[in-house]
Coordinates of C-alpha atoms and ligand atoms in Angstrom, one line a residue:
M4 CA 0.1 -7.3 20.3
A5 CA 3.5 -7.1 18.6
K6 CA 5.0 -3.8 17.5
N7 CA 4.0 -2.4 14.1
Q8 CA 0.7 -4.1 14.0
I9 CA -2.6 -2.3 13.7
L10 CA -6.1 -3.7 14.0
T11 CA -8.6 -1.6 12.1
Q12 CA -12.3 -2.1 12.8
S13 CA -13.8 -0.7 9.6
A14 CA -12.9 0.2 6.0
E15 CA -13.0 3.8 7.1
E16 CA -10.3 3.2 9.7
T17 CA -8.1 1.5 7.2
M18 CA -8.5 4.5 4.9
A19 CA -7.8 7.0 7.7
L20 CA -4.7 5.1 8.6
A21 CA -3.4 5.0 5.0
K22 CA -4.2 8.7 4.6
R23 CA -2.1 9.6 7.6
L24 CA 0.7 7.4 6.4
A25 CA 0.6 8.9 2.9
R26 CA 1.3 12.3 4.3
H27 CA 4.7 11.1 5.4
L28 CA 5.7 9.6 2.1
K29 CA 8.3 11.2 -0.1
G30 CA 8.7 10.9 -3.9
G31 CA 10.1 7.5 -4.8
A32 CA 8.5 5.7 -1.9
I33 CA 7.4 2.1 -2.6
I34 CA 4.6 0.4 -0.6
C35 CA 4.1 -3.3 -1.1
L36 CA 0.7 -4.8 -0.1
Y37 CA 0.1 -8.5 0.6
G38 CA -3.0 -10.4 1.6
D39 CA -6.0 -12.3 0.2
L40 CA -8.8 -10.9 -1.9
G41 CA -11.1 -8.7 0.1
C42 CA -8.7 -8.0 2.9
G43 CA -8.5 -4.3 2.3
K44 CA -5.6 -3.6 -0.1
T45 CA -7.5 -1.4 -2.5
T46 CA -9.2 0.3 0.5
F47 CA -5.8 1.2 1.8
V48 CA -4.8 2.6 -1.6
K49 CA -7.9 4.8 -1.6
G50 CA -6.8 6.2 1.8
M51 CA -3.3 6.8 0.4
A52 CA -4.9 8.7 -2.5
S53 CA -6.9 10.9 -0.3
G54 CA -3.7 11.8 1.7
L55 CA -2.1 12.9 -1.6
K56 CA -5.1 15.0 -2.5
I57 CA -6.4 12.6 -5.1
N58 CA -10.2 11.8 -5.1
P59 CA -10.4 8.3 -3.6
T60 CA -13.3 7.4 -5.8
K61 CA -10.9 7.4 -8.8
V62 CA -9.1 4.4 -7.2
N63 CA -10.2 0.9 -8.1
S64 CA -8.4 -2.2 -9.0
P65 CA -7.1 -2.0 -12.5
T66 CA -9.0 -4.7 -14.3
F67 CA -7.2 -4.9 -17.7
V68 CA -4.1 -3.0 -16.9
L69 CA -1.4 -3.7 -14.4
M70 CA -1.1 0.0 -13.3
N71 CA -3.1 3.1 -13.0
I72 CA -1.7 6.6 -12.5
Y73 CA -3.4 9.2 -10.4
E74 CA -2.2 12.8 -10.4
G75 CA -2.1 14.4 -6.9
K76 CA 0.4 16.2 -4.6
S77 CA 2.7 13.5 -5.9
P78 CA 1.8 11.1 -8.7
L79 CA 0.5 7.8 -7.3
Y80 CA 1.3 4.7 -9.3
H81 CA -1.1 2.0 -8.4
F82 CA 0.0 -1.5 -9.5
D83 CA -2.2 -4.6 -9.1
F84 CA -0.5 -7.9 -10.0
Y85 CA -3.6 -10.1 -9.3
R86 CA -4.0 -11.0 -12.9
L87 CA -0.3 -11.1 -13.7
E88 CA 0.7 -14.3 -15.4
T89 CA 4.4 -13.9 -15.8
V90 CA 7.0 -11.5 -14.5
D91 CA 7.8 -10.5 -18.0
E92 CA 4.5 -8.5 -18.2
I93 CA 5.9 -6.2 -15.5
G94 CA 9.0 -5.6 -17.5
A95 CA 6.9 -4.9 -20.6
I96 CA 5.0 -1.9 -19.0
G97 CA 8.3 -0.2 -18.2
Y98 CA 7.6 -0.5 -14.5
D99 CA 11.0 0.7 -13.5
E100 CA 10.5 4.2 -14.8
F101 CA 7.6 4.5 -12.4
L102 CA 8.9 2.6 -9.5
Y103 CA 12.3 4.3 -9.5
G104 CA 10.9 7.7 -10.4
D105 CA 9.7 10.6 -8.4
G106 CA 6.1 9.5 -7.7
I107 CA 4.8 7.2 -5.0
S108 CA 4.2 3.5 -5.9
V109 CA 1.8 1.1 -4.2
I110 CA 1.6 -2.5 -5.3
E111 CA -1.2 -5.0 -4.6
W112 CA -0.1 -8.7 -4.8
A113 CA 3.5 -7.6 -4.5
E114 CA 4.6 -11.2 -3.9
R115 CA 4.2 -11.6 -7.7
F116 CA 7.1 -9.2 -8.3
G117 CA 9.4 -12.3 -8.2
S118 CA 12.9 -11.4 -9.2
L119 CA 11.9 -7.8 -9.9
L120 CA 11.1 -7.1 -6.2
P121 CA 12.8 -3.8 -5.2
K122 CA 15.5 -3.9 -2.5
E123 CA 13.9 -1.4 -0.3
Y124 CA 10.2 -0.8 0.4
L125 CA 7.5 -0.7 3.1
S126 CA 5.6 -4.0 3.4
V127 CA 2.0 -4.1 4.7
K128 CA 0.5 -7.5 5.3
F129 CA -3.2 -7.7 5.7
S130 CA -5.3 -10.4 7.3
H131 CA -9.0 -10.9 8.1
K132 CA -9.8 -10.8 11.8
G133 CA -13.6 -11.2 11.7
E134 CA -16.4 -9.0 10.6
G135 CA -15.1 -5.6 9.7
K136 CA -11.7 -6.2 11.3
R137 CA -8.3 -6.4 9.6
L138 CA -4.9 -6.7 11.0
L139 CA -2.2 -4.7 9.2
R140 CA 1.4 -5.6 9.8
F141 CA 4.0 -3.1 8.8
Q142 CA 7.6 -4.0 8.1
A143 CA 10.4 -1.8 6.8
K144 CA 12.8 -3.2 4.3
G145 CA 15.8 -0.7 4.2
G146 CA 16.8 2.2 6.4
K147 CA 14.7 4.8 4.7
Y148 CA 11.5 2.8 5.5
K149 CA 12.6 2.2 9.1
E150 CA 12.8 6.0 9.5
L151 CA 9.4 6.3 7.9
L152 CA 7.9 3.8 10.4
I153 CA 9.5 5.6 13.3
K154 CA 8.2 9.0 12.1
A155 CA 4.7 7.6 11.4
T156 CA 4.6 6.0 14.8
Q157 CA 5.7 9.2 16.5
S158 CA 3.0 11.2 14.8
Q159 CA 0.4 8.6 15.8
I160 CA -0.8 7.6 12.3
N161 CA -2.7 4.9 14.2
K162 CA -4.7 7.3 16.3
C163 CA -7.9 6.4 14.4
C164 CA -7.5 2.8 15.5
F165 CA -7.6 0.8 18.7
V166 CA -4.4 -1.1 18.8
S167 CA -1.2 0.8 19.0
M168 CA 1.9 0.4 16.9
Ligands
ADP30 N1 -11.2 -3.0 8.5 C1 -11.3 -3.0 7.2 N2 -10.4 -2.5 6.4 C2 -10.5 -2.6 5.1 N3 -11.6 -3.0 4.4 C3 -12.6 -3.5 5.2 C4 -12.5 -3.5 6.6 N4 -13.7 -4.0 7.1 C5 -14.4 -4.3 6.0 N5 -13.8 -4.0 4.9 C6 -14.4 -4.3 3.5 O1 -13.6 -5.3 2.9 C7 -13.5 -5.1 1.5 C8 -12.0 -4.9 1.1 O2 -12.0 -4.8 -0.3 P1 -10.7 -4.4 -1.1 O3 -10.1 -3.2 -0.4 O4 -11.1 -4.3 -2.5 O5 -9.8 -5.7 -0.8 P2 -8.5 -6.2 -1.7 O6 -8.0 -5.1 -2.6 O7 -7.5 -6.7 -0.7 O8 -9.0 -7.3 -2.5 C9 -14.3 -3.8 1.2 O9 -15.6 -4.1 0.8 C10 -14.3 -3.1 2.6 O10 -15.4 -2.2 2.8
MG31 MG1 -7.6 -4.9 -4.6

């Protein structure tokens, strides 16, 4: 198994992993999530929320809005671009004040950022690997996120899961 890949065997493992990762995040962090419907992106956001002392049951995919804000140890800005039709809609919500502010941003369907994709972020790509199993591939874009991945690996954020980073 290549480096920076983690296989989770249940939704709970995905949440536990995201919770551990969230504890390493600093204000201004951007996490981009990719993968088909049902592959665990929102589950991952719930885990991040709980790592930031936000009740994970508050987290669900925003249906009519592109972003939800949850107040916690750091504010968590949860974007979901599933229903996005044009990139202009992202501009219209003043996304940059959030994304480039002091909170932590997590974006589902981040491929729909188009030309507004930030330069630096942590990418997490999800894929189905059978009943209850999901492969999460982490990739750092930019030095700050490379450091984050190294720190996260050293502190064994994956210790809930079977495959090592
Ligand atoms: N290993 C796993 N990681 C994450 N979710 C899982 C896993 N195994 C099963 N699931 C289930 O898959 C579904 C993922 O849904 P969700 O997180 O809303 O996906 P997405 O936001 O990518 O559309 C949930 O019903 C969750 O319980
Ligand atoms: Mg979702």
